[in-house]
PDB file of C-alpha atoms in Angstrom:
ATOM      1  CA  MET M  22      39.101 177.079  58.995  1.00 56.00           C
ATOM      2  CA  GLY M  23      41.077 178.282  62.006  1.00 87.00           C
ATOM      3  CA  LEU M  24      44.719 178.919  62.791  1.00 94.00           C
ATOM      4  CA  GLU M  25      47.340 177.243  60.594  1.00 95.00           C
ATOM      5  CA  LEU M  26      50.884 177.507  59.317  1.00 97.00           C
ATOM      6  CA  ARG M  27      51.273 177.968  55.587  1.00 96.00           C
ATOM      7  CA  GLN M  28      54.681 177.638  53.978  1.00 96.00           C
ATOM      8  CA  LEU M  29      55.832 180.742  52.138  1.00 95.00           C
ATOM      9  CA  SER M  30      55.394 180.534  48.393  1.00 93.00           C
ATOM     10  CA  LYS M  31      56.955 182.686  45.714  1.00 91.00           C
ATOM     11  CA  MET M  32      53.372 183.202  44.512  1.00 92.00           C
ATOM     12  CA  ASP M  33      52.081 184.793  47.749  1.00 94.00           C
ATOM     13  CA  ASP M  34      49.960 187.872  47.234  1.00 92.00           C
ATOM     14  CA  MET M  35      49.820 191.441  48.518  1.00 95.00           C
ATOM     15  CA  ARG M  36      48.196 190.475  51.842  1.00 95.00           C
ATOM     16  CA  PHE M  37      51.620 189.251  52.915  1.00 96.00           C
ATOM     17  CA  TYR M  38      53.375 192.321  51.540  1.00 95.00           C
ATOM     18  CA  HIS M  39      51.096 194.612  53.548  1.00 95.00           C
ATOM     19  CA  MET M  40      51.642 192.601  56.724  1.00 95.00           C
ATOM     20  CA  MET M  41      55.415 192.831  56.350  1.00 94.00           C
ATOM     21  CA  GLN M  42      55.173 196.591  55.880  1.00 95.00           C
ATOM     22  CA  GLU M  43      52.988 196.870  59.005  1.00 94.00           C
ATOM     23  CA  MET M  44      55.632 194.980  60.977  1.00 92.00           C
ATOM     24  CA  GLY M  45      58.243 197.671  60.385  1.00 89.00           C
ATOM     25  CA  PRO M  46      62.005 197.175  60.237  1.00 87.00           C
ATOM     26  CA  GLY M  47      62.091 194.840  63.213  1.00 80.00           C
ATOM     27  CA  GLU M  48      62.335 194.770  66.980  1.00 76.00           C
ATOM     28  CA  ASN M  49      63.478 192.568  69.848  1.00 70.00           C
ATOM     29  CA  GLY M  50      66.005 190.712  67.716  1.00 71.00           C
ATOM     30  CA  PHE M  51      63.663 190.199  64.751  1.00 78.00           C
ATOM     31  CA  HIS M  52      64.959 191.786  61.546  1.00 83.00           C
ATOM     32  CA  ASN M  53      62.358 192.329  58.816  1.00 87.00           C
ATOM     33  CA  SER M  54      64.275 192.150  55.560  1.00 89.00           C
ATOM     34  CA  MET M  55      61.014 192.630  53.616  1.00 91.00           C
ATOM     35  CA  TYR M  56      60.207 196.005  55.174  1.00 93.00           C
ATOM     36  CA  GLY M  57      60.461 198.976  52.846  1.00 92.00           C
ATOM     37  CA  LEU M  58      60.567 196.894  49.686  1.00 94.00           C
ATOM     38  CA  THR M  59      58.547 197.748  46.630  1.00 95.00           C
ATOM     39  CA  PRO M  60      55.995 195.118  45.569  1.00 94.00           C
ATOM     40  CA  GLN M  61      58.390 194.002  42.817  1.00 95.00           C
ATOM     41  CA  GLN M  62      61.262 193.690  45.296  1.00 96.00           C
ATOM     42  CA  PHE M  63      58.931 191.770  47.630  1.00 95.00           C
ATOM     43  CA  ARG M  64      58.273 189.236  44.837  1.00 94.00           C
ATOM     44  CA  HIS M  65      62.020 188.803  44.422  1.00 93.00           C
ATOM     45  CA  ALA M  66      62.430 188.353  48.200  1.00 94.00           C
ATOM     46  CA  LEU M  67      59.732 185.645  48.204  1.00 94.00           C
ATOM     47  CA  SER M  68      61.621 183.802  45.478  1.00 94.00           C
ATOM     48  CA  GLY M  69      64.843 184.056  47.492  1.00 92.00           C
ATOM     49  CA  ALA M  70      63.128 182.760  50.650  1.00 93.00           C
ATOM     50  CA  ASP M  71      61.694 179.866  48.658  1.00 94.00           C
ATOM     51  CA  LYS M  72      65.189 178.957  47.428  1.00 93.00           C
ATOM     52  CA  MET M  73      66.564 179.286  50.957  1.00 92.00           C
ATOM     53  CA  SER M  74      64.018 176.729  52.186  1.00 93.00           C
ATOM     54  CA  ARG M  75      65.519 174.263  49.738  1.00 90.00           C
ATOM     55  CA  GLY M  76      69.105 175.150  50.662  1.00 89.00           C
ATOM     56  CA  LEU M  77      69.783 176.686  47.251  1.00 90.00           C
ATOM     57  CA  PHE M  78      72.201 179.573  46.662  1.00 86.00           C
ATOM     58  CA  LEU M  79      72.852 180.140  50.375  1.00 88.00           C
ATOM     59  CA  GLN M  80      75.118 183.029  51.245  1.00 86.00           C
ATOM     60  CA  PRO M  81      78.132 182.264  53.436  1.00 85.00           C
ATOM     61  CA  ARG M  82      77.181 181.808  57.107  1.00 87.00           C
ATOM     62  CA  PHE M  83      73.525 181.141  56.204  1.00 91.00           C
ATOM     63  CA  VAL M  84      71.673 177.865  56.733  1.00 95.00           C
ATOM     64  CA  ALA M  85      68.592 176.504  55.023  1.00 95.00           C
ATOM     65  CA  GLN M  86      65.431 177.823  56.623  1.00 95.00           C
ATOM     66  CA  THR M  87      61.768 177.560  55.810  1.00 97.00           C
ATOM     67  CA  THR M  88      59.500 180.557  56.301  1.00 96.00           C
ATOM     68  CA  TYR M  89      55.868 180.090  57.301  1.00 97.00           C
ATOM     69  CA  TRP M  90      52.915 182.441  57.566  1.00 97.00           C
ATOM     70  CA  LEU M  91      50.559 182.152  60.522  1.00 98.00           C
ATOM     71  CA  MET M  92      47.099 182.309  58.984  1.00 97.00           C
ATOM     72  CA  LEU M  93      43.620 182.731  60.414  1.00 96.00           C
ATOM     73  CA  ASP M  94      40.897 182.205  57.837  1.00 93.00           C
ATOM     74  CA  GLU M  95      43.124 183.386  54.979  1.00 92.00           C
ATOM     75  CA  LYS M  96      44.413 186.430  56.902  1.00 96.00           C
ATOM     76  CA  PRO M  97      48.156 186.540  57.634  1.00 97.00           C
ATOM     77  CA  LEU M  98      48.829 187.252  61.312  1.00 97.00           C
ATOM     78  CA  GLY M  99      52.563 186.686  61.538  1.00 96.00           C
ATOM     79  CA  LEU M 100      55.527 184.767  60.254  1.00 95.00           C
ATOM     80  CA  GLY M 101      57.927 182.192  61.564  1.00 95.00           C
ATOM     81  CA  LYS M 102      61.235 180.835  60.391  1.00 95.00           C
ATOM     82  CA  LEU M 103      62.454 177.318  61.037  1.00 97.00           C
ATOM     83  CA  ARG M 104      66.171 176.884  60.488  1.00 97.00           C
ATOM     84  CA  HIS M 105      67.044 173.347  59.466  1.00 96.00           C
ATOM     85  CA  ALA M 106      70.408 173.352  61.290  1.00 95.00           C
ATOM     86  CA  LEU M 107      72.523 175.581  63.497  1.00 96.00           C
ATOM     87  CA  ASN M 108      75.866 177.170  62.775  1.00 95.00           C
ATOM     88  CA  ALA M 109      78.149 178.780  65.374  1.00 94.00           C
ATOM     89  CA  SER M 110      76.441 182.165  65.037  1.00 93.00           C
ATOM     90  CA  LEU M 111      72.912 180.763  65.418  1.00 95.00           C
ATOM     91  CA  ARG M 112      73.989 178.823  68.520  1.00 95.00           C
ATOM     92  CA  GLU M 113      74.705 182.174  70.161  1.00 94.00           C
ATOM     93  CA  ARG M 114      71.859 184.238  68.745  1.00 93.00           C
ATOM     94  CA  GLY M 115      68.923 183.234  66.587  1.00 93.00           C
ATOM     95  CA  GLY M 116      68.521 179.532  67.239  1.00 96.00           C
ATOM     96  CA  HIS M 117      66.341 177.228  65.178  1.00 98.00           C
ATOM     97  CA  ILE M 118      63.162 179.302  65.359  1.00 97.00           C
ATOM     98  CA  GLY M 119      62.299 182.959  64.953  1.00 94.00           C
ATOM     99  CA  TYR M 120      58.806 184.415  64.799  1.00 94.00           C
ATOM    100  CA  ALA M 121      56.921 187.709  64.839  1.00 93.00           C
ATOM    101  CA  ILE M 122      53.266 188.715  64.990  1.00 94.00           C
ATOM    102  CA  ARG M 123      51.989 191.790  63.170  1.00 94.00           C
ATOM    103  CA  PRO M 124      51.404 194.677  65.616  1.00 94.00           C
ATOM    104  CA  SER M 125      47.637 194.892  65.010  1.00 95.00           C
ATOM    105  CA  GLU M 126      47.226 191.236  66.118  1.00 96.00           C
ATOM    106  CA  ARG M 127      49.447 191.131  69.204  1.00 93.00           C
ATOM    107  CA  GLY M 128      48.200 190.285  72.675  1.00 93.00           C
ATOM    108  CA  ARG M 129      45.807 187.592  71.431  1.00 95.00           C
ATOM    109  CA  GLY M 130      47.902 184.455  72.006  1.00 95.00           C
ATOM    110  CA  TYR M 131      49.173 184.193  68.432  1.00 97.00           C
ATOM    111  CA  GLY M 132      52.833 184.226  69.506  1.00 95.00           C
ATOM    112  CA  ARG M 133      52.255 181.165  71.642  1.00 96.00           C
ATOM    113  CA  ALA M 134      50.329 179.492  68.802  1.00 97.00           C
ATOM    114  CA  ILE M 135      52.920 180.118  66.089  1.00 97.00           C
ATOM    115  CA  LEU M 136      55.717 178.827  68.289  1.00 97.00           C
ATOM    116  CA  ARG M 137      53.773 175.655  69.107  1.00 97.00           C
ATOM    117  CA  LEU M 138      53.076 175.075  65.404  1.00 97.00           C
ATOM    118  CA  LEU M 139      56.715 175.692  64.462  1.00 98.00           C
ATOM    119  CA  VAL M 140      57.914 173.217  67.100  1.00 97.00           C
ATOM    120  CA  GLU M 141      55.427 170.679  65.737  1.00 97.00           C
ATOM    121  CA  GLU M 142      56.867 171.292  62.259  1.00 96.00           C
ATOM    122  CA  ALA M 143      60.390 170.776  63.625  1.00 97.00           C
ATOM    123  CA  ARG M 144      59.287 167.458  65.131  1.00 97.00           C
ATOM    124  CA  TYR M 145      57.751 166.463  61.778  1.00 96.00           C
ATOM    125  CA  ARG M 146      61.114 167.224  60.138  1.00 95.00           C
ATOM    126  CA  GLY M 147      62.870 164.885  62.573  1.00 96.00           C
ATOM    127  CA  MET M 148      64.358 167.460  64.914  1.00 97.00           C
ATOM    128  CA  GLU M 149      64.386 166.225  68.524  1.00 97.00           C
ATOM    129  CA  ALA M 150      65.035 169.606  70.144  1.00 97.00           C
ATOM    130  CA  VAL M 151      65.075 173.235  69.034  1.00 98.00           C
ATOM    131  CA  LEU M 152      66.993 176.231  70.346  1.00 98.00           C
ATOM    132  CA  LEU M 153      65.313 179.610  70.756  1.00 97.00           C
ATOM    133  CA  THR M 154      66.992 182.809  71.842  1.00 97.00           C
ATOM    134  CA  CYS M 155      65.611 186.127  73.020  1.00 95.00           C
ATOM    135  CA  TRP M 156      66.784 189.212  74.834  1.00 95.00           C
ATOM    136  CA  GLU M 157      66.798 188.802  78.608  1.00 96.00           C
ATOM    137  CA  GLU M 158      64.533 191.836  79.110  1.00 95.00           C
ATOM    138  CA  ASN M 159      61.980 190.663  76.505  1.00 93.00           C
ATOM    139  CA  GLU M 160      59.461 189.306  79.013  1.00 94.00           C
ATOM    140  CA  PRO M 161      56.644 188.704  76.500  1.00 92.00           C
ATOM    141  CA  SER M 162      58.885 186.493  74.357  1.00 93.00           C
ATOM    142  CA  ARG M 163      60.209 184.662  77.393  1.00 96.00           C
ATOM    143  CA  ARG M 164      56.634 183.924  78.500  1.00 96.00           C
ATOM    144  CA  VAL M 165      55.743 182.611  75.035  1.00 96.00           C
ATOM    145  CA  ILE M 166      58.782 180.312  74.991  1.00 97.00           C
ATOM    146  CA  GLU M 167      58.222 179.101  78.553  1.00 97.00           C
ATOM    147  CA  SER M 168      54.524 178.461  77.876  1.00 96.00           C
ATOM    148  CA  ASN M 169      55.684 176.118  75.099  1.00 97.00           C
ATOM    149  CA  LEU M 170      57.864 174.177  77.570  1.00 97.00           C
ATOM    150  CA  GLY M 171      61.058 176.067  76.793  1.00 97.00           C
ATOM    151  CA  MET M 172      63.746 175.258  79.333  1.00 97.00           C
ATOM    152  CA  LEU M 173      66.225 178.053  80.051  1.00 98.00           C
ATOM    153  CA  HIS M 174      69.722 176.732  79.365  1.00 97.00           C
ATOM    154  CA  GLU M 175      71.720 179.899  79.994  1.00 97.00           C
ATOM    155  CA  ILE M 176      71.772 183.677  79.884  1.00 97.00           C
ATOM    156  CA  LYS M 177      74.878 185.063  78.226  1.00 96.00           C
ATOM    157  CA  ASP M 178      75.536 188.692  77.298  1.00 95.00           C
ATOM    158  CA  GLY M 179      71.842 189.496  77.822  1.00 96.00           C
ATOM    159  CA  ILE M 180      70.621 186.688  75.545  1.00 96.00           C
ATOM    160  CA  CYS M 181      68.509 183.847  76.927  1.00 97.00           C
ATOM    161  CA  LYS M 182      68.945 180.432  75.358  1.00 98.00           C
ATOM    162  CA  TYR M 183      66.001 178.067  75.633  1.00 98.00           C
ATOM    163  CA  TRP M 184      65.655 174.485  74.449  1.00 98.00           C
ATOM    164  CA  ILE M 185      62.341 172.830  73.647  1.00 98.00           C
ATOM    165  CA  GLN M 186      62.096 169.055  73.257  1.00 97.00           C
ATOM    166  CA  THR M 187      59.846 168.615  70.245  1.00 97.00           C
ATOM    167  CA  ASN M 188      58.163 165.483  71.585  1.00 93.00           C
ATOM    168  CA  ASP M 189      56.993 167.465  74.629  1.00 85.00           C
ATOM    169  CA  ILE M 190      55.026 170.038  72.627  1.00 77.00           C
ATOM    170  CA  GLY M 191      51.929 167.832  72.434  1.00 65.00           C
ATOM    171  CA  GLN M 192      51.620 168.282  76.216  1.00 59.00           C
ATOM    172  CA  VAL M 193      51.044 172.054  75.923  1.00 54.00           C
TER     173      VAL M 193
END
């Protein structure tokens, strides 16, 4: 079957729960809000993420975002979030796309793959360009973004801001 993005569903099973626990609380700007939850709390979080993808019941300062799982033959390898719009906060830190690969699967090119697939999804949704941010010292993330044609716009307060033109992603 191969590598694919699968949109989060409120019916996702324990494979996804276990991956999120493996990922820990977060690192390098990624915050794992599903870490440390009980299975029942995880189910509730899936339902909330599903509503967020539809722009329902958003908390102040939040924007609609769709969460995707990176899958390889039914095994979850990571997750990505595609924010449908930017607010002032996301323009400074966060951008349109965030992603993380589970620790046991890192170093195999999955970061590059999930970003490419998320940019393709952004293009499908009609977005012409997407903003990504990462810490200046996070060389692995910078390489992933640059390998997907990310153009460095600026570095401010230790945060790199990259733009990717979604029509260019087919050239990677």
